[in-house]
Short mmCIF file of C-alpha atoms in Angstrom, two decimals:
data_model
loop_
_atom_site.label_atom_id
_atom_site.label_comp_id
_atom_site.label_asym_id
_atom_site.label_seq_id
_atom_site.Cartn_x
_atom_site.Cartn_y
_atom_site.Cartn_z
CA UNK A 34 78.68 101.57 130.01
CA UNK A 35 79.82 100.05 133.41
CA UNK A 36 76.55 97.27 132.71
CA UNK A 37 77.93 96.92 128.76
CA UNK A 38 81.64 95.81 130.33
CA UNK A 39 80.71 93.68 133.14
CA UNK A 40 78.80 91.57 130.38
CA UNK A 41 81.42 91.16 128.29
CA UNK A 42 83.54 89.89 131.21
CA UNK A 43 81.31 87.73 132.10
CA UNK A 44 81.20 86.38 128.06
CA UNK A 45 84.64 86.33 128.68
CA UNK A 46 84.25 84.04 132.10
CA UNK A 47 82.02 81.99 130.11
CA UNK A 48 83.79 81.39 127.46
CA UNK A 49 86.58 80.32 129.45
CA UNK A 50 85.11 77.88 132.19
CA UNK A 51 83.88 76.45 128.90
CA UNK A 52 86.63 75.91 126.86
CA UNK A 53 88.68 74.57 130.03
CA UNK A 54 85.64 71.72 130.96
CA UNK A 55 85.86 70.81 127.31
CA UNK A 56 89.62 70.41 127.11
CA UNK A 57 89.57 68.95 130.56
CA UNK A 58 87.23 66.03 129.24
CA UNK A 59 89.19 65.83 125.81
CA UNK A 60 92.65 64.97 128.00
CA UNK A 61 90.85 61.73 129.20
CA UNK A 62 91.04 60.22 125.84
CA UNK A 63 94.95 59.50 125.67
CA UNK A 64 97.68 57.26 125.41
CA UNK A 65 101.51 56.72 127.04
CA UNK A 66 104.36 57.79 125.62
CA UNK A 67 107.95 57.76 126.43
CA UNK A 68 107.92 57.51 129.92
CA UNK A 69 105.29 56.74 132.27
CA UNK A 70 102.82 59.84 133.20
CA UNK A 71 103.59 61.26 129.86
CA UNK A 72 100.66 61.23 127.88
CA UNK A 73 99.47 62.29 123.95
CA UNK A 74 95.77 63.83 124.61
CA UNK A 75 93.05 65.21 122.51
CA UNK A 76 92.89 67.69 124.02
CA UNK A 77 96.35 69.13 123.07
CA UNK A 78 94.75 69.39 120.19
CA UNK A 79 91.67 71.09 120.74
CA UNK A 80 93.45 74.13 122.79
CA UNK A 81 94.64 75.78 119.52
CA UNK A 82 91.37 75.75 117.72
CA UNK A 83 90.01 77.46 121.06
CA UNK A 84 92.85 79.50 121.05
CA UNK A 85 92.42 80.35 117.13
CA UNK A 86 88.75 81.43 117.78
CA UNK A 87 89.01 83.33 121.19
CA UNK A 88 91.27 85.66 120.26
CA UNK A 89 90.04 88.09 122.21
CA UNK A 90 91.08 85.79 125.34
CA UNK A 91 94.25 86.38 127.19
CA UNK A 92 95.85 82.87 127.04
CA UNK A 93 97.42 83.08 130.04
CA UNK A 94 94.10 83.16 131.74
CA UNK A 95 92.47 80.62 129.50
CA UNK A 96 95.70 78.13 129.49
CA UNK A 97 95.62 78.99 133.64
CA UNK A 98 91.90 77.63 133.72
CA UNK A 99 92.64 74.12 131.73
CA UNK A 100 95.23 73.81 134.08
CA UNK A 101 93.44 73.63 136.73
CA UNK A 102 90.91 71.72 135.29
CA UNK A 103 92.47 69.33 133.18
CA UNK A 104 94.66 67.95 135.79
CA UNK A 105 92.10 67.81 138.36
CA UNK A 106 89.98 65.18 136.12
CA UNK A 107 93.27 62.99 135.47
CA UNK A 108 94.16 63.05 138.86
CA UNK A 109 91.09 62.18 140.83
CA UNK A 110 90.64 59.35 138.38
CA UNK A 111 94.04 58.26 138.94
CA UNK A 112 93.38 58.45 142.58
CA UNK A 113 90.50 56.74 142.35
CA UNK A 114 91.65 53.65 140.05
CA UNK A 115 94.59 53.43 142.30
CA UNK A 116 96.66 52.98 139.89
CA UNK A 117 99.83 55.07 140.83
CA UNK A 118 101.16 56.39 144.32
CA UNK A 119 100.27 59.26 145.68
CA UNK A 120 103.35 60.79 144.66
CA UNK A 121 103.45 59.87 141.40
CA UNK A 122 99.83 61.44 141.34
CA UNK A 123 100.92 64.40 142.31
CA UNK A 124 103.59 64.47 140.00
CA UNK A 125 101.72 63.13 136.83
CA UNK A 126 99.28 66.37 137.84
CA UNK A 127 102.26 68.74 138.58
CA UNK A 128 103.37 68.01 134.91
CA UNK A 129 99.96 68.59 133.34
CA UNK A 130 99.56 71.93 134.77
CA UNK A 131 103.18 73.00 133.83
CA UNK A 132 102.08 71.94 130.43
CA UNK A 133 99.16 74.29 129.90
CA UNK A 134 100.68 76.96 131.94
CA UNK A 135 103.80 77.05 130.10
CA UNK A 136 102.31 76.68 126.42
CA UNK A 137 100.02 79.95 127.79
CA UNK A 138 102.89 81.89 128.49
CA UNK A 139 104.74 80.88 125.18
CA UNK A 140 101.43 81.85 123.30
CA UNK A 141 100.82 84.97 124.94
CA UNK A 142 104.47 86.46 123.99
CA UNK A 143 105.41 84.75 121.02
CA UNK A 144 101.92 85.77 119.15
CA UNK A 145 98.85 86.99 120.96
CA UNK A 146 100.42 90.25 122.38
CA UNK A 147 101.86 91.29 118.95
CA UNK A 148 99.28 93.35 116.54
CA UNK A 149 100.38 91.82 113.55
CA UNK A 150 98.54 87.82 113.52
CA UNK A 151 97.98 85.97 110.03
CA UNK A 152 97.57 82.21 110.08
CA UNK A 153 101.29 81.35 109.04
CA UNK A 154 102.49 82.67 112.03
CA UNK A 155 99.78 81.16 114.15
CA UNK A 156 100.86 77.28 112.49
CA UNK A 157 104.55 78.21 113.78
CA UNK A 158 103.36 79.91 116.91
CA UNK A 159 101.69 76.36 117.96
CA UNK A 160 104.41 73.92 116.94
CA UNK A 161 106.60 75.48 119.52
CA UNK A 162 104.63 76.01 122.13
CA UNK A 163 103.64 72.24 121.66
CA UNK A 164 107.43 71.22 121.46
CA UNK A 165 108.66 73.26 124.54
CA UNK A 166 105.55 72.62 126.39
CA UNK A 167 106.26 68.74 126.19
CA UNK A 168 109.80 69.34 126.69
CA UNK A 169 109.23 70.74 129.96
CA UNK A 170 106.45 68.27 130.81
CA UNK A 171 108.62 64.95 130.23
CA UNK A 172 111.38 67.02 131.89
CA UNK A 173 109.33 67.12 135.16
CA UNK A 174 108.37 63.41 134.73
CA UNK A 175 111.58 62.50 134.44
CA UNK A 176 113.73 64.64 136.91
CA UNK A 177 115.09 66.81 133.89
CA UNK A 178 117.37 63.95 133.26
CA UNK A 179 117.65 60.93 130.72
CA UNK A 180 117.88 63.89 127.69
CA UNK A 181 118.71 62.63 124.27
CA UNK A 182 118.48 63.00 120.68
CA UNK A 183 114.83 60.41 120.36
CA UNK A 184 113.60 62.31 122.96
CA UNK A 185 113.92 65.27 120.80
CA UNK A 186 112.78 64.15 117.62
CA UNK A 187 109.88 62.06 119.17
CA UNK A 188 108.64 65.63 120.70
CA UNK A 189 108.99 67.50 117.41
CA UNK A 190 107.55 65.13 115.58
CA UNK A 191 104.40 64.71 117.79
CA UNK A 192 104.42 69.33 117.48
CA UNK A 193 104.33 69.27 114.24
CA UNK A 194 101.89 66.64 113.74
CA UNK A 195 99.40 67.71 115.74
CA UNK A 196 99.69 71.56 115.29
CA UNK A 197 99.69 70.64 111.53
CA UNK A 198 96.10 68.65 111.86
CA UNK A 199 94.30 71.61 114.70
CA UNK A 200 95.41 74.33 112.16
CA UNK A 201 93.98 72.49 109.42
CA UNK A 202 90.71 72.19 111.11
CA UNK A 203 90.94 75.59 112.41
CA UNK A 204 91.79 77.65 109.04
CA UNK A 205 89.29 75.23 107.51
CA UNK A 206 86.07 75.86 109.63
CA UNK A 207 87.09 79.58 109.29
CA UNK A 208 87.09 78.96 105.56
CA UNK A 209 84.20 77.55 105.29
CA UNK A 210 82.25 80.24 107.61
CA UNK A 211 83.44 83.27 105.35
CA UNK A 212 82.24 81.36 102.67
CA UNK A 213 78.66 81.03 104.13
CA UNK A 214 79.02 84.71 105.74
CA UNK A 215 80.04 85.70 101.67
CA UNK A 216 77.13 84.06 100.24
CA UNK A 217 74.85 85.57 102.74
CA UNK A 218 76.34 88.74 102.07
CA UNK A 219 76.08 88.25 98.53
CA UNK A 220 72.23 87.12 98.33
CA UNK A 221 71.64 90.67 100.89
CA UNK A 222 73.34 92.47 97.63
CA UNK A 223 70.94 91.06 95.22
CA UNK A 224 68.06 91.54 97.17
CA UNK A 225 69.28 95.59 97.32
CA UNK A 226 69.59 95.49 93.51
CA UNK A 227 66.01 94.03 93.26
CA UNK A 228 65.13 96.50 95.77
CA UNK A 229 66.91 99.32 94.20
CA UNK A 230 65.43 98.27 90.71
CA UNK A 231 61.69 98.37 92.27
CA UNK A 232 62.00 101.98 93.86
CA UNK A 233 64.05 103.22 90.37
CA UNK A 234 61.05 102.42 88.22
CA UNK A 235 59.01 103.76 91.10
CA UNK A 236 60.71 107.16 91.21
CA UNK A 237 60.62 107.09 86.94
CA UNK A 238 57.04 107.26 87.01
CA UNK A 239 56.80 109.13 90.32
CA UNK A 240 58.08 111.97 88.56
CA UNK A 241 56.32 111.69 85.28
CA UNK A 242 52.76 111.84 87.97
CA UNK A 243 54.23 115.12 88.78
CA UNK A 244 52.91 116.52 85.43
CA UNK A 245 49.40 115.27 85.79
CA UNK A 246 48.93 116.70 89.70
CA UNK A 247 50.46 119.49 87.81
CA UNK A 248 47.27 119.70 85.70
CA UNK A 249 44.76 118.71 88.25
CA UNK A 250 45.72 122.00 90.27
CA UNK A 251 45.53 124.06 87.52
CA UNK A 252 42.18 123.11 86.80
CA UNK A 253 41.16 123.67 90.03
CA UNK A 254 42.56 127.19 90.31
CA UNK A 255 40.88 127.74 87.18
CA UNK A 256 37.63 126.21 88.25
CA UNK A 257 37.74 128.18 90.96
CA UNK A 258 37.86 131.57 88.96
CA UNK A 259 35.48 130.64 86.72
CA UNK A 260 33.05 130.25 89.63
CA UNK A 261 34.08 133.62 91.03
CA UNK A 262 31.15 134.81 88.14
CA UNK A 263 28.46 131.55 88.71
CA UNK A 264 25.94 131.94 90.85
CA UNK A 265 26.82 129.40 93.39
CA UNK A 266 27.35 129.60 96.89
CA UNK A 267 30.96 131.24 99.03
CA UNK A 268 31.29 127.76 100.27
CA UNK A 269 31.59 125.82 96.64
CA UNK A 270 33.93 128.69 95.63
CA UNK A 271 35.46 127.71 99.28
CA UNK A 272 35.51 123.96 98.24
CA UNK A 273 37.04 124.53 94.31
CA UNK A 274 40.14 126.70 95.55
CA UNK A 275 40.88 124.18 99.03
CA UNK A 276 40.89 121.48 96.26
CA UNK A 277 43.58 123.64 94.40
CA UNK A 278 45.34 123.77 97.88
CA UNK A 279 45.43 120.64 98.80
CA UNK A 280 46.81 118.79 95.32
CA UNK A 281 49.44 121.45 96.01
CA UNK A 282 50.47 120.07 99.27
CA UNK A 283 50.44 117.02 97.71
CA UNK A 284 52.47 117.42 94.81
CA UNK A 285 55.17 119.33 97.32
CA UNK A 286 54.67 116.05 99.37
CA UNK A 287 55.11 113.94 96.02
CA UNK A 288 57.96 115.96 95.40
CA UNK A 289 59.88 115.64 98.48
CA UNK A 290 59.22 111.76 98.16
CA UNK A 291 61.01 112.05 95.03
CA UNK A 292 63.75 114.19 96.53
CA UNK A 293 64.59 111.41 99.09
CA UNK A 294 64.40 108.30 97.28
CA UNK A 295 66.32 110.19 94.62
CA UNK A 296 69.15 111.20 96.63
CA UNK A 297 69.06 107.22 98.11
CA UNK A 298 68.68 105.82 94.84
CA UNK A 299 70.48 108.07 92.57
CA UNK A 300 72.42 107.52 88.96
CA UNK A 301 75.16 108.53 90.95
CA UNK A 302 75.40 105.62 93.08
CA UNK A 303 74.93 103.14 90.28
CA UNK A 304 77.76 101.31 89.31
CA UNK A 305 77.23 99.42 85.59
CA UNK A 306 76.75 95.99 85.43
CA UNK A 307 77.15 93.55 82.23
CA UNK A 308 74.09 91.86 81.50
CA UNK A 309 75.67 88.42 82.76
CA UNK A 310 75.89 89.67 85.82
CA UNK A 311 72.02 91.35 85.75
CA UNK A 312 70.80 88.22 84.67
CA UNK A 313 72.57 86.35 87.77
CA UNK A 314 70.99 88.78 89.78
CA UNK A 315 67.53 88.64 88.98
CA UNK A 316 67.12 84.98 88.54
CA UNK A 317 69.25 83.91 91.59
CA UNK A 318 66.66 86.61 93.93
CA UNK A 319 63.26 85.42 91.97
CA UNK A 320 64.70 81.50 92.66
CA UNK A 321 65.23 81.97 96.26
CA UNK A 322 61.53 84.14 96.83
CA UNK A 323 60.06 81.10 94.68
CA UNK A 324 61.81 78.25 97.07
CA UNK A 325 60.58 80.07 100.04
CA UNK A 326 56.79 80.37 98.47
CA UNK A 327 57.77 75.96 97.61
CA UNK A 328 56.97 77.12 94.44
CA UNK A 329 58.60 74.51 91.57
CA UNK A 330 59.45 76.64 88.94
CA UNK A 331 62.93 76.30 86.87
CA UNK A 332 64.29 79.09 85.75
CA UNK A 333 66.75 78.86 82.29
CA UNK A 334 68.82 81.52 81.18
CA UNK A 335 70.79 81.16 77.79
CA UNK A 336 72.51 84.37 76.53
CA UNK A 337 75.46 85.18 74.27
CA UNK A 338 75.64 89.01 74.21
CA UNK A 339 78.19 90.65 76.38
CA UNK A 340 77.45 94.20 77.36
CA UNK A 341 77.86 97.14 80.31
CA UNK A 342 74.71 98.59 81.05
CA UNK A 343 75.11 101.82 82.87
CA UNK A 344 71.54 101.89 84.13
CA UNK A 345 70.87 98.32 85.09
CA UNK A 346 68.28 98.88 87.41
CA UNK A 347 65.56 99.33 84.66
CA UNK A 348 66.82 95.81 83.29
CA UNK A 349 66.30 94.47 86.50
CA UNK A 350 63.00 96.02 86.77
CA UNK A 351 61.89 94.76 83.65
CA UNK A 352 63.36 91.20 83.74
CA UNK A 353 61.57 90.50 87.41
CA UNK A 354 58.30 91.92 86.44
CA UNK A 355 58.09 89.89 83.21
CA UNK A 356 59.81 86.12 85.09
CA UNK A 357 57.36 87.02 87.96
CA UNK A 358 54.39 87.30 85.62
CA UNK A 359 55.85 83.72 84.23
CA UNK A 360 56.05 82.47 87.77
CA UNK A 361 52.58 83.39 88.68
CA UNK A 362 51.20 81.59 85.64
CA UNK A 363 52.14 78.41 86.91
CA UNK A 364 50.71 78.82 90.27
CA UNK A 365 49.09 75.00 90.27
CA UNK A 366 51.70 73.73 88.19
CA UNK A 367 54.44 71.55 89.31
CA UNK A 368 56.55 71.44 86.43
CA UNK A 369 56.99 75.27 85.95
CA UNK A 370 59.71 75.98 83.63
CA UNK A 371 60.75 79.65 82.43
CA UNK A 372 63.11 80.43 79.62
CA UNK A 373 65.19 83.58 79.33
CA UNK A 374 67.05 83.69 76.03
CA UNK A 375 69.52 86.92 75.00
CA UNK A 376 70.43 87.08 71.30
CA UNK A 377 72.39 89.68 69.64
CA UNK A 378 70.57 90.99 66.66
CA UNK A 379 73.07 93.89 64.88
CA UNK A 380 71.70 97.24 66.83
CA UNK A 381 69.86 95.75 68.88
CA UNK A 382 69.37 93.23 71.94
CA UNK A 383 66.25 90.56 72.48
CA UNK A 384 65.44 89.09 75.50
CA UNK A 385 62.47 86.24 75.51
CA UNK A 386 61.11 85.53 78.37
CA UNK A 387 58.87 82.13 77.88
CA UNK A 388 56.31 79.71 80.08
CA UNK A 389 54.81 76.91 79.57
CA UNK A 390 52.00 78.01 81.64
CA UNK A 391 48.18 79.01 81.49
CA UNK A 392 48.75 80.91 78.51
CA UNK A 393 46.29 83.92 77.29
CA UNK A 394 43.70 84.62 74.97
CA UNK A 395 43.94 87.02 71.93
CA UNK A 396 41.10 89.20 74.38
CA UNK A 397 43.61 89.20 77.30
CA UNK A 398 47.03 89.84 75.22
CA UNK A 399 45.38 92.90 73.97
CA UNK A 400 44.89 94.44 77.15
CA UNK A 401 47.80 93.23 79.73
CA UNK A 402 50.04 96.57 78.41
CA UNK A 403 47.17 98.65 79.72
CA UNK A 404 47.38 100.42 83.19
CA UNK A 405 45.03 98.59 85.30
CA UNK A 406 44.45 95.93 83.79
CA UNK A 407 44.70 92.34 85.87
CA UNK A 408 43.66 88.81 85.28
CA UNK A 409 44.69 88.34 89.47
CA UNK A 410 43.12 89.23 92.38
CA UNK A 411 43.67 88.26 95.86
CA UNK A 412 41.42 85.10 96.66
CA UNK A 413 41.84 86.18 100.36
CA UNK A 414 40.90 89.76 100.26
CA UNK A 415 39.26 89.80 97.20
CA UNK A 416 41.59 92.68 96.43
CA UNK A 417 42.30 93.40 92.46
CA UNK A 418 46.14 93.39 91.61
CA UNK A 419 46.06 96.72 90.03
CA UNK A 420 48.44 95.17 87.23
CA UNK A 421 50.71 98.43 86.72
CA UNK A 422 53.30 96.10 85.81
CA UNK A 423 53.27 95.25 82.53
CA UNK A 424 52.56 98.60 81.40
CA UNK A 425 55.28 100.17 83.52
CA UNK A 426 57.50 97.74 81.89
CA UNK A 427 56.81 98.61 78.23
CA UNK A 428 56.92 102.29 79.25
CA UNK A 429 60.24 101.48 80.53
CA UNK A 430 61.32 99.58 77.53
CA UNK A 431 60.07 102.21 74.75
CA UNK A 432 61.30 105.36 76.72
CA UNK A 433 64.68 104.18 78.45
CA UNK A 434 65.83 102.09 75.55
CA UNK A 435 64.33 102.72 72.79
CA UNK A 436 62.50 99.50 72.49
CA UNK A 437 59.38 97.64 72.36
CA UNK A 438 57.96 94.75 73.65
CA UNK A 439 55.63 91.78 72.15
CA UNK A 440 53.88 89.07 73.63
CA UNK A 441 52.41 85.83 71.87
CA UNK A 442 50.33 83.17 74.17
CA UNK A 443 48.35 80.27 73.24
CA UNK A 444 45.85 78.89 76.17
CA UNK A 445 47.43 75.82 78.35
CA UNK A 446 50.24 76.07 76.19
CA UNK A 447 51.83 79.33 77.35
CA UNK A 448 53.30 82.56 76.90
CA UNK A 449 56.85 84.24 74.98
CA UNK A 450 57.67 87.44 75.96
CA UNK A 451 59.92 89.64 73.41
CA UNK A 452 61.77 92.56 74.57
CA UNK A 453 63.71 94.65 72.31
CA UNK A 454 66.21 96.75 73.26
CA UNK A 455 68.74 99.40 72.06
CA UNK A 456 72.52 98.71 71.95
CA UNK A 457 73.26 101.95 72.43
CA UNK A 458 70.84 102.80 74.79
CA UNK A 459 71.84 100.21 77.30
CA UNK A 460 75.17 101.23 77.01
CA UNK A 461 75.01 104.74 77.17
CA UNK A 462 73.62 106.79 80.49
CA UNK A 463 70.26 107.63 80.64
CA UNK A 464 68.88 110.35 82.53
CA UNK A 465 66.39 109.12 85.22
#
């Protein structure tokens, strides 16, 4: 803990040796006003936007910094142009710091100790400070006499301009970064849906598995019996009833798989989408993973139906499988284009999903819906895609929603998906 605060401290130190080097340069690029030694600086406008984004910074300590840093650069040039006395010097430099030190200490009380900070105070928080700061600066140069009404107004007017144009930048930049943080934010939600939408369909036939290592250990048990009357030996008796065991322990493993990606995943946590939205989702996630593969495929959506699906992650499922499918149909094309159309027709929704890639023969179409079947493999590896996809998809479609799924390919000219779904069983809750 004592390691953890001595680095931020030190951020802290940083942060301000930093800011008061960059102000300190920023005051060389000025220009005389009102009396001599009084000068406009750019860097009277860069202390709010510091101030604006350190607010963690005590002012007094940052404004304490500039001033002795800012001055120092004016004055040793001044010193060495020889262009004023050594007394004026001093003076000109006395001024300066009374400047930073006194728009600090106007800062610190007037905003940064209060809890309450929102940018309108900030704007009106600055002007003053500017205004009284000068005030007090010219009234050094100039004995704190020779007062009068243009002195006034040429001080206000050169607060409220320049508090006016570092706010603006400030509240701008801030803008713009919560509108980058926002999209990142919102491209990390649709990867989660695409995410969540994978593991769903997972769990969905995860648990529909369970029935089948069901079976298997049944047989086994009963294998196992049966060979309590063969004339084998103890140790294939031995063998039958471990096998038994052990697709028990791993349908309790299954199970508790299940159990956890359930509880992660479950309908519970699901809020419904409409299919707008869904279809946002899923193209806007496949898009990006294309870019980043510099794959150049265009993706088209067209739809006119307007509904809530509760369980949206079987949607998403499906839709990624089938534009991913498109997508890796075009693999040496570079004028991929995919089509996703949704038409309402009476109790019922379609969704098309169309390429104009490799296309399929009547051979292939008749198999792709069949688990294991693949047309890819790995030209690294050599590995097989197993090609679960398709067939988990019209699984999906037929037991979730009550639909059914067609395709229709030509070779080189490509391939049209046709989903159809149930109105109501998009909009109603579905067990998972």
């Amino acid at each position: 803990m004592l390691k953890q605060s001595r680095f931020i401290s030190h951020e802290r130190y940083r942060r301000i040796l930093i800011a008061a080097i960059c102000i300190a340069l920023a005051s060389q690029v000025n220009f005389t006003a009102y009396t001599p030694g009084f000068i406009l600086t750019l860097s009277a406008l860069l202390l709010p936007i510091f101030l604006y984004f350190n607010g963690d910074l005590n002012p007094i300590h940052l404004t304490v910094a500039i001033a002795g840093a800012s001055p120092i650069f004016r004055g040793i040039l001044l010193f060495i142009g020889n262009d004023v006395s050594r007394s004026d010097n001093l003076r000109y430099v006395t001024a300066d710091m009374a400047f930073y030190v006194c728009y600090g200490v106007l800062y610190y009380w007037l905003y940064w100790r209060k809890g309450q900070r929102n940018n309108s105070s900030f704007l009106l928080t600055i002007i003053v400070c500017d205004y009284l700061a000068n005030l007090l600066e010219v009234s050094i140069l100039t004995g704190f006499t020779d007062y009068h009404y243009r002195l006034f107004q040429l001080l206000f007017v050169t607060a409220l301009l320049r508090s006016l144009l570092s706010c603006c930048l400030a509240f701008l930049y801030h803008h713009f970064t919560l509108l980058v943080r926002d999209e990142d934010h919102e491209q990390q939600y649709y990867h989660f849906i695409w995410v969540a939408s994978v593991v769903k369909s997972e769990v969905y036939f995860m648990r529909k598995n369970i029935t089948e290592i069901e079976d298997v250990m049944k047989n086994a048990y009963l294998l196992n019996k049966q060979l309590q009357s063969a004339d084998v030996t103890p140790a294939q008796r031995e063998m039958a009833l471990d096998i038994a065991r052990d697709v028990h322990e791993i349908k309790k493993d299954y199970q508790n798989v299940i159990c956890g990606l359930g509880s992660s995943f479950g309908n519970d946590q699901a809020t419904p989408m409409q299919l707008a939205d869904i279809l946002r989702v899923t193209t806007r996630y496949i898009r990006e993973a294309l870019k980043d593969e510099q794959r150049g495929v265009v993706i088209d959506t067209h739809s006119h139906v307007d509904i809530v699906i509760p369980n949206h992650y079987y949607v998403v499922s499906i839709l990624s499988n089938l534009i991913f499918n498109s997508a890796d149909a075009m693999l040496d094309q570079t004028n991929g284009y995919i089509r996703i159309t949704v038409a309402d027709a009476g109790p019922n929704v379609i969704i098309t999903v169309s390429d104009n890639g490799s296309g399929m023969d009547e051979e292939t179409q008749a198999m792709i819906f069949q688990p294991g079947f693949s047309t890819k493999f790995d030209e690294n590896t050599g590995n097989v895609y197993r090609g679960i996809g398709l067939s988990h998809v019209k699984i999906i479609v037929q037991e979730q929603f009550d639909g059914d799924i067609q395709v229709h390919s030509q070779l080189g000219k490509g391939t049209n998906f046709e989903i159809t779904l149930n109105k109501q069983r998009l909009a109603q809750e579905v067990s998972a």
